[in-house]
Amino acid sequence: MGIVDYAKKAFGIAPKTDKRHLDNVLNTILYGNLVGFNDVVFYNYSCEDYIKKGYKSNPEVYSIINKIVQKTLIAPIYLYEEKPDQKAKVYKSCKKSKSKIEISKYKIYTTKALEFATTGQDLQALLENPNPKQSWRDLSELGRIFYNAQGEYFLYRETADDSDIALELYVAPANLMTPVYGGGDVNNPITGWKLNLLNGFTRTLDAKDVLQIKRANPEYDSMGSQDRGMAPLESGLKYLQLNDASLKAWINSTENEGAKGILSPNHADPKLWLTPDQNKATTDIVDKKINGTDNKNKVVVSSMPLQYTSMALSPTALAVLEGLKWSGFKLPWLWGVNPVLFNENPIQHNLEEAKLSLVTDVVVPYLSIEEDALNRWLVKPFAERDKKNYKVDYDVSVYDELKLSTDEAEALLKVCTINEVRVMLGYDEVDEEYANQIFIAGGMVPLSDFSSGLMLGNEDVSKSFQFDNIELTTKAEILKGCLMFYPDIDINEWVNGIRKLVPNHIVDEYEFEPHLTVLYGFDDMKMNTDKLSSVVNDFIKSNPISIKADRIGLFSNEKDVIKINVEDLNGNLTRLNKLVKSQFEYQNDFPDYKPHITIAYTKKGTGAYLDGSLIDLKDYGLKDLNKGVMKYSDSDKNKTVI
C-alpha cells in the first residue's frame, strides 16, 4: 500500500482519484490534530529577541533594516479605479520583474489602465490616517520593521458588526500574536488570532479581520510552524552572535590594550639615558602635554633626543577586527542587501549597482507583496460596497534608481512608441498621431509610412510582391519650400521674453522669427509664387483667419520642440492648408494638420516642465494674432511675401 493510500485510509478519506483530495492529504496530516470543535492555541512562537537583541541592540542589524524600511517609505500609495484597458494590462506584471526597464513599463499600466478614484472617500481617508494616532507612513514604518526583524507583521481592523469594512487599522507585533486553530476545515485551520495585551489579558481577533504579511517558512510540522514567517536572523544567528561578540571583544581590547608605544632616549651612550627620577618626570610631562584630547593637534617640543616606538595591535585584537568585517559583510545579505551600501569608501560604480539592486531586488518586490495583500484584504470590501474596481498602488516611479538613462530611452524607441517611452520617463503623452506609432531606425520614419514609399522609377511598388531580381529604391526627396504666416508681433519683446521663458542652458536653438506654418514640403522646383499668392489671398478675402494661441505644448524627436498650440477657431486655417495641398505639389510626413508656433528647440527630455502651461502672448510683444503677413520660404530659406 502506497503512502497516499495509507494516509487516505488512516484519515478516512474516500478512495477517489479526484486531484483535490490528493492535494489535501498533507494538510490533513499537518492539521488533523488541530482542527475540531474546540479552539486550540499553541504559544510556541517567540521572536521577541529579534527585536530586543537584533534591531534594538545591534547597530549592523538596525542599519540594514532601517535602510530597507526608509527606502520603502519613499513610494506613496494611491487609490485608483481600474479601467478596462486590456492592452495596458499586459504591463501589469512588469512590477514584479527585477529589471529596471521592465519595472518602468509598469508606468504604462498605471497611466492607461488606472485613474484616480473619485469615490471611496472613507477608504481614501483610511490610507491617510488609519487610526487616530498614526498616519499611513507611521503605520507602514512600524509594520515593516516587524516584517524585516521578525519575518512577519500583522494588521488588524476595527469594523462595525457584521461588516468587513475597516474603520481603523492597527499593527500588532508578531511575538504578541498566536494563531487559534479549529473549525474543522484542514484547508483553513486558523479561525482567529489571540493578541497578548501585555496586562494579563488577551483579545481574540477573527481570522478575517487580521492581515498577516509574512516571509515564507519551509519548516512544516504539526504545530503549525509553516504558518509563521521566518525571520532573516533565524538563519543568520551565528553571524549576529559573531558581530555581537566581536563588538564586545573590541571594546574590551580597547579598554585593556595598554600602552600604544614606548618613548626612549635616542642615544647609544647609557650615561645620557634618563635616570629613574627623570623617567618619572618625563612621564608626567607626557601625560600633561601629549596624552589626552586637550592636546589634540598641538606641536610638542623636546629638549632632549627622544624616539617613539609604536606597539602594534595584538593578534587577538586583529582577529576581533577581522570578525567585525566578516559579520558586517555577511549580515546584509540575509535581507538581500549588498554590503557595499555600508562601505565607508565604495567604488562609485559598485555603489550605483548596489543602490539599484536595493530597489529592484528588495524594495519593489516587497511593495508588490504588500500591495497585493492590501487589495485582497482591505480594498475588496470597499470595492464590493461601491461596485467599483478599486486598486491601491505604490508609485515606484519616484525612485531615482529606476529613472531610464538617455541610452535606455533611445533603445526603447526601437520597440515602443514615443508616447509609451514618454510615459515610462514620467512625462505626459503628446497629442500627435505619430507619437502612437513605432518608428524604425532607418531615417526614423513611421512604420506605417515605410512600406508605402518604395518606388521603382516613377511606379509605386509598395504593394507588389514581385520583388525577385528587382532593385528597390526609396522615394526621392524633393527640395522643399514652406508657406508661413507671421503674426504682428514686436520681435525684440518676443526674443527677450522667450529667453526668460526657456533657460539657455537647455536650449539648442531659439525661434527668433515667430510664425505659424500653413504647409511645409512644397516642391520648390515647381513652385510658382505668383500663383500661390493669388490662391492664398483670394481665399483669405472671403475666409478670414481666426485663431487663438494661449497654451504651450511639446513634442519630441531628436530634440524637445517647445511650441504654442494654435486653435483654428473658424476652421479657415485648416481649409487653407487643404486648399494649397490640392493646388500645389508637396511632400511631407504629416497627414494631420496641427498648427503651432515654435518657441525653441531644447535638449531631449528637458522641455517637459513647460508642457501644458498657459501663456499670454501680449507679454511677448504680440499686437494682433490674426493680422500679419504670409511668406513663402524656399529651400534656401529665401522668403517672398505672398
XYZ file of C-alpha atoms in Angstrom:
642
model
C 0.000 0.000 0.000
C 1.418 3.402 -1.026
C 1.839 6.271 1.377
C -1.040 8.216 -0.187
C -3.392 5.232 0.036
C -2.277 4.649 3.616
C -2.972 8.269 4.524
C -6.409 8.077 2.913
C -7.311 5.011 4.924
C -5.852 6.369 8.172
C -7.825 9.618 7.958
C -10.984 8.223 6.476
C -10.673 9.823 3.057
C -12.797 8.213 0.388
C -10.749 6.344 -2.224
C -11.317 8.835 -5.051
C -8.811 9.836 -7.679
C -10.029 13.446 -7.624
C -6.905 15.647 -7.560
C -8.315 17.940 -4.867
C -8.410 15.113 -2.341
C -4.869 14.070 -3.166
C -3.624 17.641 -2.714
C -5.248 17.917 0.716
C -3.605 14.868 2.227
C -0.669 16.883 3.567
C -2.990 19.433 5.179
C -4.923 16.604 6.756
C -1.764 15.146 8.246
C -0.491 18.515 9.466
C -3.719 19.958 10.837
C -5.784 16.872 11.600
C -4.900 17.086 15.279
C -5.502 20.847 15.475
C -8.973 21.308 13.994
C -12.209 20.295 15.606
C -14.985 21.772 17.645
C -12.716 23.283 20.280
C -10.212 26.058 19.629
C -6.596 25.056 20.090
C -3.925 27.657 20.916
C -0.202 26.902 20.877
C 2.031 29.570 22.385
C 5.000 28.108 20.593
C 6.322 31.112 18.737
C 8.571 33.746 20.248
C 10.569 36.165 18.108
C 10.855 38.977 20.646
C 14.628 38.522 20.764
C 14.916 39.542 17.111
C 13.698 42.980 18.179
C 15.475 43.257 21.533
C 18.808 41.625 20.666
C 18.800 42.336 16.962
C 17.111 45.552 15.848
C 17.445 47.446 19.149
C 20.841 46.218 20.327
C 22.920 45.591 17.218
C 23.951 48.600 15.091
C 24.521 46.445 11.995
C 21.011 44.976 12.106
C 19.456 48.346 12.853
C 21.308 49.960 9.916
C 20.237 47.239 7.481
C 16.566 47.213 8.463
C 16.391 50.993 8.708
C 17.844 51.395 5.201
C 15.268 48.987 3.743
C 12.302 50.444 5.622
C 13.156 54.083 4.910
C 13.558 53.268 1.213
C 10.139 51.605 1.055
C 8.536 54.665 2.661
C 9.534 56.872 -0.285
C 6.865 55.324 -2.532
C 3.451 56.977 -1.977
C 0.262 54.912 -2.029
C -2.696 55.964 -4.215
C -6.274 54.776 -4.603
C -7.344 54.153 -8.204
C -10.177 52.717 -10.230
C -9.043 50.196 -12.806
C -10.284 50.830 -16.350
C -10.960 48.041 -18.874
C -7.842 48.707 -20.966
C -6.751 45.213 -21.929
C -3.701 46.390 -23.870
C -2.331 48.291 -20.892
C -2.950 45.352 -18.538
C -0.220 43.475 -20.388
C 2.223 45.685 -18.480
C 0.653 44.956 -15.076
C 3.028 42.098 -14.310
C 6.097 44.235 -15.083
C 6.194 45.481 -11.500
C 7.129 42.003 -10.322
C 10.227 41.995 -12.526
C 13.709 42.741 -11.202
C 14.692 44.624 -14.362
C 14.752 48.426 -14.239
C 13.378 48.694 -17.783
C 10.580 46.193 -17.136
C 9.576 47.962 -13.910
C 9.493 51.240 -15.873
C 6.982 49.671 -18.274
C 4.600 49.286 -15.330
C 4.042 53.048 -15.597
C 2.192 52.391 -18.867
C -0.299 50.251 -16.953
C -0.867 52.862 -14.245
C -1.238 55.667 -16.799
C -3.599 53.933 -19.208
C -5.469 51.425 -17.027
C -5.807 53.328 -13.744
C -7.429 56.634 -12.904
C -7.582 58.316 -9.519
C -10.682 57.253 -7.598
C -13.311 59.955 -7.153
C -15.382 57.866 -4.745
C -14.490 55.761 -1.703
C -13.648 58.776 0.423
C -13.676 56.743 3.641
C -11.113 54.343 2.168
C -9.033 57.284 0.974
C -9.154 58.758 4.480
C -8.040 55.403 5.907
C -4.996 55.454 3.605
C -4.065 58.823 5.057
C -4.823 58.217 8.746
C -5.531 54.549 9.525
C -6.177 55.331 13.194
C -6.355 58.455 15.383
C -2.700 58.209 16.439
C -0.919 57.240 13.222
C -0.520 58.339 9.633
C -0.184 55.714 6.898
C 3.571 56.320 6.923
C 3.767 55.748 10.691
C 1.747 52.539 10.444
C 3.766 51.267 7.485
C 7.112 52.050 9.088
C 6.257 50.121 12.248
C 4.844 47.145 10.354
C 7.850 46.927 8.025
C 10.265 46.994 10.948
C 8.460 43.950 12.373
C 8.442 42.269 8.948
C 12.194 42.626 8.465
C 13.122 41.864 12.075
C 10.586 39.135 12.904
C 9.744 37.789 9.458
C 6.094 38.866 9.532
C 3.794 41.652 10.543
C 0.116 41.852 11.355
C -2.555 44.421 10.606
C -5.927 44.109 12.236
C -9.042 46.141 11.558
C -11.802 47.514 13.708
C -15.169 47.160 11.963
C -18.847 47.584 12.576
C -20.847 44.468 13.450
C -21.349 42.068 10.535
C -19.097 44.134 8.260
C -15.669 43.739 6.673
C -15.350 47.487 6.051
C -12.376 48.731 8.069
C -12.977 51.739 10.285
C -9.482 51.777 11.811
C -6.260 49.820 11.261
C -3.584 48.831 13.779
C -0.252 46.982 13.733
C 0.353 44.054 16.103
C 3.867 42.723 16.876
C 4.382 39.144 15.720
C 5.553 37.988 19.150
C 2.219 39.070 20.657
C 0.096 37.194 18.095
C -0.755 33.499 18.390
C -2.928 31.519 15.948
C -6.142 29.873 17.080
C -6.786 26.547 15.321
C -10.191 24.917 14.964
C -13.332 24.935 12.864
C -12.911 21.528 11.263
C -11.508 22.768 7.936
C -7.972 21.491 7.345
C -7.581 23.863 4.398
C -8.344 26.907 6.563
C -7.302 25.733 10.027
C -6.733 29.192 11.599
C -10.013 30.588 12.901
C -8.562 33.557 14.744
C -5.579 35.187 16.412
C -5.006 35.830 20.102
C -3.425 39.219 20.777
C -1.490 39.490 24.043
C -2.452 42.860 25.551
C 0.516 42.777 27.989
C -1.680 43.403 31.019
C -2.609 39.822 31.789
C -5.424 39.854 29.237
C -5.743 38.698 25.659
C -8.065 39.618 22.828
C -9.235 37.099 20.242
C -9.487 38.532 16.726
C -11.482 36.856 13.982
C -9.157 35.476 11.281
C -10.831 37.540 8.556
C -10.046 40.760 10.439
C -6.311 40.047 10.533
C -3.867 40.529 7.668
C -0.620 38.627 8.032
C 2.215 39.576 5.668
C 4.993 37.046 6.126
C 8.172 35.629 4.712
C 7.990 32.002 3.598
C 8.766 29.398 6.246
C 9.764 25.934 4.976
C 9.639 24.361 8.455
C 6.498 22.202 8.137
C 5.324 20.451 11.289
C 2.094 19.542 13.054
C 2.477 22.526 15.399
C 1.852 24.993 12.552
C 5.373 26.439 12.225
C 4.747 26.864 8.492
C 2.005 29.382 9.310
C 4.517 31.826 10.777
C 7.031 33.983 8.956
C 10.709 33.124 9.040
C 12.930 35.952 10.299
C 16.151 36.515 8.288
C 18.101 36.484 11.552
C 16.876 32.959 12.253
C 19.323 31.642 9.674
C 21.933 34.277 10.498
C 22.120 33.916 14.274
C 25.751 32.826 14.143
C 26.700 35.967 12.221
C 24.727 38.077 14.696
C 26.499 36.345 17.584
C 29.858 36.838 15.862
C 29.088 40.504 15.373
C 27.973 40.970 18.986
C 30.981 39.043 20.328
C 33.355 40.971 18.092
C 31.970 44.307 19.231
C 32.255 43.288 22.878
C 35.785 41.969 22.415
C 36.807 45.099 20.526
C 35.553 47.306 23.354
C 37.342 45.150 25.935
C 40.550 45.107 23.933
C 40.402 48.872 23.545
C 39.891 49.339 27.257
C 42.559 46.789 28.278
C 45.052 47.027 25.460
C 47.545 49.123 27.465
C 50.273 51.352 26.147
C 50.357 52.252 22.458
C 54.137 52.781 22.327
C 57.433 53.461 24.128
C 59.259 56.811 24.465
C 63.023 56.291 24.885
C 66.308 58.227 24.539
C 67.594 58.379 21.012
C 71.266 57.928 22.045
C 73.545 54.898 22.421
C 75.510 56.268 25.413
C 73.956 54.953 28.683
C 75.303 57.974 30.514
C 72.793 60.095 28.640
C 69.826 57.839 29.399
C 67.119 59.026 31.779
C 67.511 58.374 35.478
C 64.509 56.935 37.380
C 63.634 60.404 38.626
C 63.956 61.877 35.138
C 61.878 58.985 33.760
C 59.062 59.740 36.200
C 59.246 63.464 35.473
C 59.201 62.824 31.707
C 56.168 60.512 32.049
C 54.309 63.224 33.964
C 55.189 65.779 31.286
C 53.991 63.412 28.502
C 50.680 62.832 30.318
C 50.231 66.545 30.724
C 51.456 67.871 27.384
C 50.961 64.975 24.930
C 48.318 62.482 26.080
C 44.570 63.297 26.191
C 42.116 65.189 23.999
C 43.178 68.566 25.390
C 46.445 68.220 23.475
C 44.878 67.306 20.129
C 46.732 68.890 17.171
C 49.381 70.519 19.443
C 53.034 70.631 18.383
C 55.300 69.395 21.220
C 58.976 70.403 21.508
C 61.520 68.178 23.266
C 64.766 69.487 24.821
C 66.425 66.059 24.661
C 66.898 63.475 21.871
C 63.977 61.050 22.237
C 62.443 58.401 19.967
C 58.950 56.802 19.856
C 58.406 53.110 19.160
C 54.855 52.051 18.293
C 53.438 48.847 19.734
C 51.186 47.118 17.136
C 47.800 45.622 17.915
C 47.867 42.167 19.399
C 46.894 39.136 17.280
C 43.712 38.867 19.349
C 42.753 42.461 18.608
C 43.430 41.962 14.902
C 41.258 38.808 14.906
C 38.471 40.757 16.592
C 38.583 43.457 13.899
C 38.569 40.769 11.185
C 35.486 39.198 12.797
C 33.705 42.541 12.704
C 34.461 42.920 8.984
C 33.282 39.382 8.199
C 29.991 39.638 10.094
C 29.400 43.108 8.653
C 29.768 41.623 5.162
C 27.502 38.632 5.737
C 24.626 40.178 7.703
C 23.256 42.474 4.919
C 22.959 39.552 2.506
C 20.404 37.938 4.854
C 17.984 40.631 3.644
C 19.310 40.604 0.068
C 21.097 43.925 0.613
C 24.511 44.494 -0.949
C 27.043 45.322 1.835
C 28.647 47.901 -0.482
C 25.932 50.280 0.742
C 27.608 50.238 4.164
C 31.161 50.604 2.878
C 32.834 53.821 4.000
C 34.775 54.245 0.726
C 32.917 52.372 -2.004
C 33.808 52.436 -5.685
C 31.207 54.650 -7.346
C 30.186 52.088 -9.966
C 29.700 49.405 -7.308
C 27.725 51.833 -5.158
C 25.341 52.691 -8.015
C 24.768 48.998 -8.727
C 24.121 48.331 -5.033
C 21.589 51.179 -4.838
C 19.757 49.865 -7.895
C 19.797 46.326 -6.500
C 18.255 47.532 -3.231
C 15.308 48.991 -5.142
C 14.797 46.273 -7.763
C 15.589 43.207 -5.638
C 14.294 44.220 -2.199
C 12.086 47.318 -2.094
C 9.850 46.919 -5.160
C 9.239 43.157 -4.610
C 8.200 43.865 -1.024
C 5.875 46.726 -2.019
C 4.255 44.449 -4.616
C 3.594 41.811 -1.940
C 2.103 44.362 0.450
C 0.064 45.978 -2.320
C -1.475 42.645 -3.387
C -2.289 41.781 0.225
C -3.972 45.143 0.855
C -6.056 44.848 -2.318
C -7.307 41.406 -1.253
C -7.966 42.171 2.397
C -8.524 45.918 2.843
C -9.747 47.248 -0.501
C -12.026 44.441 -1.703
C -14.863 45.078 0.807
C -14.973 48.768 -0.181
C -14.962 47.839 -3.885
C -17.859 45.425 -3.419
C -19.816 48.005 -1.432
C -19.351 50.795 -4.016
C -19.409 48.456 -7.042
C -16.120 49.968 -8.169
C -12.932 48.255 -9.241
C -10.725 49.941 -6.625
C -6.995 49.294 -6.543
C -4.302 50.652 -4.262
C -0.916 51.068 -5.859
C 2.502 52.129 -4.606
C 4.060 54.551 -7.093
C 7.575 53.152 -7.556
C 8.373 55.558 -10.394
C 9.508 58.049 -7.719
C 12.767 56.132 -7.214
C 15.701 57.863 -8.892
C 17.392 54.490 -9.316
C 14.629 53.458 -11.746
C 14.928 56.521 -13.986
C 15.848 55.495 -17.513
C 19.065 56.825 -18.991
C 19.140 58.523 -22.399
C 20.652 55.402 -23.972
C 17.961 53.173 -22.461
C 15.188 55.501 -23.655
C 16.618 55.589 -27.168
C 16.860 51.797 -27.219
C 13.213 51.518 -26.153
C 12.140 53.776 -29.030
C 13.042 50.927 -31.365
C 10.322 48.697 -29.901
C 7.918 51.141 -28.193
C 6.002 54.207 -29.318
C 7.132 57.724 -28.413
C 4.180 58.125 -26.058
C 4.932 54.830 -24.311
C 8.514 55.916 -23.722
C 7.359 59.362 -22.550
C 5.089 57.685 -20.012
C 7.973 55.497 -18.794
C 10.078 58.635 -18.389
C 7.320 60.288 -16.355
C 6.096 62.759 -18.985
C 2.581 63.304 -20.320
C 1.641 61.895 -23.697
C 1.730 64.262 -26.665
C -1.303 64.776 -28.864
C 0.387 63.685 -32.055
C -0.752 60.671 -34.073
C 2.812 59.709 -34.907
C 3.654 59.571 -31.196
C 1.491 56.424 -31.009
C 3.387 54.622 -33.769
C 6.595 52.616 -33.701
C 9.498 54.148 -35.626
C 12.156 52.180 -37.427
C 15.814 53.080 -37.199
C 16.431 53.980 -40.838
C 15.688 57.675 -41.044
C 13.229 57.449 -38.134
C 10.048 57.340 -40.197
C 6.768 55.794 -39.005
C 6.443 52.093 -39.714
C 3.099 52.768 -41.445
C 4.827 55.049 -43.981
C 7.914 52.948 -44.582
C 6.282 50.350 -46.840
C 4.346 52.970 -48.842
C 7.484 54.775 -50.001
C 9.072 52.029 -52.149
C 9.389 53.149 -55.752
C 10.645 51.646 -58.982
C 11.303 54.587 -61.233
C 8.034 56.530 -61.055
C 5.957 53.494 -60.220
C 4.814 52.751 -56.667
C 5.603 49.113 -55.959
C 4.902 49.114 -52.261
C 2.010 46.683 -52.640
C 3.764 44.470 -55.224
C 5.045 41.059 -54.231
C 7.163 40.565 -57.378
C 10.474 41.537 -55.772
C 12.697 38.922 -57.434
C 15.793 40.429 -59.091
C 14.386 43.973 -58.691
C 16.442 46.683 -57.023
C 14.196 48.804 -54.796
C 14.902 52.463 -54.009
C 13.209 54.887 -51.643
C 11.177 57.770 -52.964
C 13.454 60.642 -53.980
C 13.424 63.667 -51.710
C 12.383 66.981 -53.263
C 13.719 70.434 -52.444
C 11.099 71.682 -50.033
C 9.540 75.076 -49.523
C 7.192 76.331 -46.822
C 4.199 78.697 -46.580
C 4.192 80.554 -43.260
C 2.055 83.153 -41.511
C 3.938 85.771 -39.478
C 1.639 87.442 -36.916
C 2.051 91.109 -35.988
C 4.492 90.897 -33.068
C 7.319 93.013 -31.637
C 10.421 90.906 -32.297
C 12.525 92.497 -29.545
C 9.899 91.744 -26.894
C 9.484 88.219 -28.295
C 13.226 87.496 -28.191
C 13.646 88.838 -24.655
C 10.520 87.031 -23.486
C 11.356 83.542 -24.754
C 14.900 83.806 -23.413
C 13.421 84.316 -19.946
C 10.809 81.614 -20.500
C 13.251 78.910 -21.636
C 16.704 78.995 -19.965
C 19.568 78.958 -22.441
C 21.417 76.051 -20.761
C 18.812 73.609 -22.136
C 18.303 75.327 -25.498
C 19.866 74.187 -28.767
C 18.099 76.880 -30.794
C 15.570 79.643 -30.163
C 12.959 80.533 -32.785
C 13.510 84.284 -33.150
C 11.068 84.658 -36.059
C 7.705 83.545 -34.617
C 5.487 82.098 -37.338
C 2.738 79.624 -37.992
C 3.313 77.057 -40.748
C 0.432 76.721 -43.207
C 2.094 73.932 -45.207
C 5.607 72.538 -45.334
C 7.010 70.441 -48.176
C 6.177 72.315 -51.405
C 8.175 71.109 -54.415
C 10.437 74.144 -54.633
C 11.499 73.369 -58.210
C 7.895 73.588 -59.373
C 6.677 76.455 -57.194
C 5.022 79.479 -58.830
C 4.882 82.150 -56.104
C 2.543 84.371 -58.147
C 0.026 81.560 -58.363
C 0.478 80.805 -54.665
C -0.123 84.479 -53.799
C -3.304 84.554 -55.903
C -4.706 81.338 -54.392
C -3.942 82.363 -50.805
C -5.163 85.975 -50.978
C -8.349 85.109 -52.861
C -9.182 82.599 -50.161
C -8.408 84.908 -47.220
C -10.532 87.751 -48.635
C -13.693 85.736 -48.222
C -12.462 83.425 -45.431
C -10.595 85.490 -42.818
C -8.415 83.503 -40.428
C -9.415 83.490 -36.753
C -7.024 81.753 -34.379
C -6.198 81.572 -30.667
C -2.897 80.632 -29.002
C -2.557 80.585 -25.217
C -1.175 77.181 -24.178
C 2.298 75.691 -24.524
C 2.736 72.212 -25.961
C 5.658 69.932 -26.715
C 6.662 67.091 -28.986
C 9.917 65.164 -29.108
C 12.068 63.681 -31.815
C 15.851 64.095 -31.622
C 15.115 67.179 -29.505
C 12.223 68.600 -27.498
C 10.272 71.101 -29.575
C 8.561 73.652 -27.324
C 5.636 75.252 -29.153
C 2.447 77.238 -28.660
C -0.630 75.268 -29.695
C -2.878 77.151 -32.099
C -6.668 76.773 -32.102
C -8.312 77.233 -35.510
C -11.473 78.925 -34.234
C -13.433 79.110 -37.522
C -11.646 76.303 -39.393
C -10.398 78.604 -42.170
C -6.731 77.937 -41.447
C -7.272 74.209 -41.870
C -9.242 74.809 -45.068
C -6.376 76.933 -46.422
C -3.982 74.087 -45.661
C -6.163 71.673 -47.650
C -6.545 74.160 -50.493
C -2.817 74.656 -51.123
C -2.294 70.906 -50.829
C -4.752 70.426 -53.680
C -3.243 73.172 -55.862
C 0.495 72.527 -55.491
C 2.806 69.549 -55.415
C 4.243 68.836 -51.971
C 5.795 66.060 -49.910
C 5.784 65.690 -46.118
C 5.106 63.113 -43.429
C 2.322 64.951 -41.567
C -1.131 63.839 -42.728
C -2.901 65.663 -39.864
C -2.565 69.442 -39.786
C -1.875 70.713 -36.251
C -0.951 74.409 -36.377
C 1.532 75.740 -33.835
C 4.095 78.475 -33.223
C 7.544 77.153 -32.289
C 9.316 78.756 -29.325
C 12.569 76.797 -29.044
C 14.355 73.505 -29.666
C 15.780 72.086 -26.449
C 17.822 69.070 -25.425
C 15.767 65.901 -25.388
C 13.855 65.422 -22.138
C 14.398 68.963 -20.816
C 11.311 70.817 -22.053
C 8.549 68.773 -20.449
C 8.163 71.131 -17.476
C 6.533 73.720 -19.789
C 4.104 71.305 -21.429
C 0.507 72.446 -20.778
C 1.435 75.854 -19.337
C -0.697 78.901 -20.156
C 0.957 81.814 -21.960
C -0.241 85.357 -22.712
C 1.407 86.370 -25.985
C 0.768 90.042 -25.246
C 3.571 89.733 -22.710
C 5.821 88.613 -25.559
C 5.165 91.501 -27.937
C 2.015 90.264 -29.709
C -0.071 93.057 -31.244
C -2.683 91.080 -33.191
C -2.603 87.320 -33.680
C -4.953 87.470 -36.692
C -3.048 90.177 -38.544
C 0.290 89.715 -40.222
C 1.862 88.599 -43.490
C 2.115 85.364 -45.449
C 5.601 84.416 -46.654
C 6.906 81.637 -48.829
C 10.333 80.305 -47.804
C 12.183 78.363 -50.494
C 14.602 75.507 -49.871
C 17.433 78.022 -49.343
C 15.283 79.935 -46.809
C 14.849 82.920 -49.094
C 11.488 84.473 -48.224
C 8.892 86.000 -50.530
C 5.859 87.955 -49.263
C 2.687 86.338 -50.594
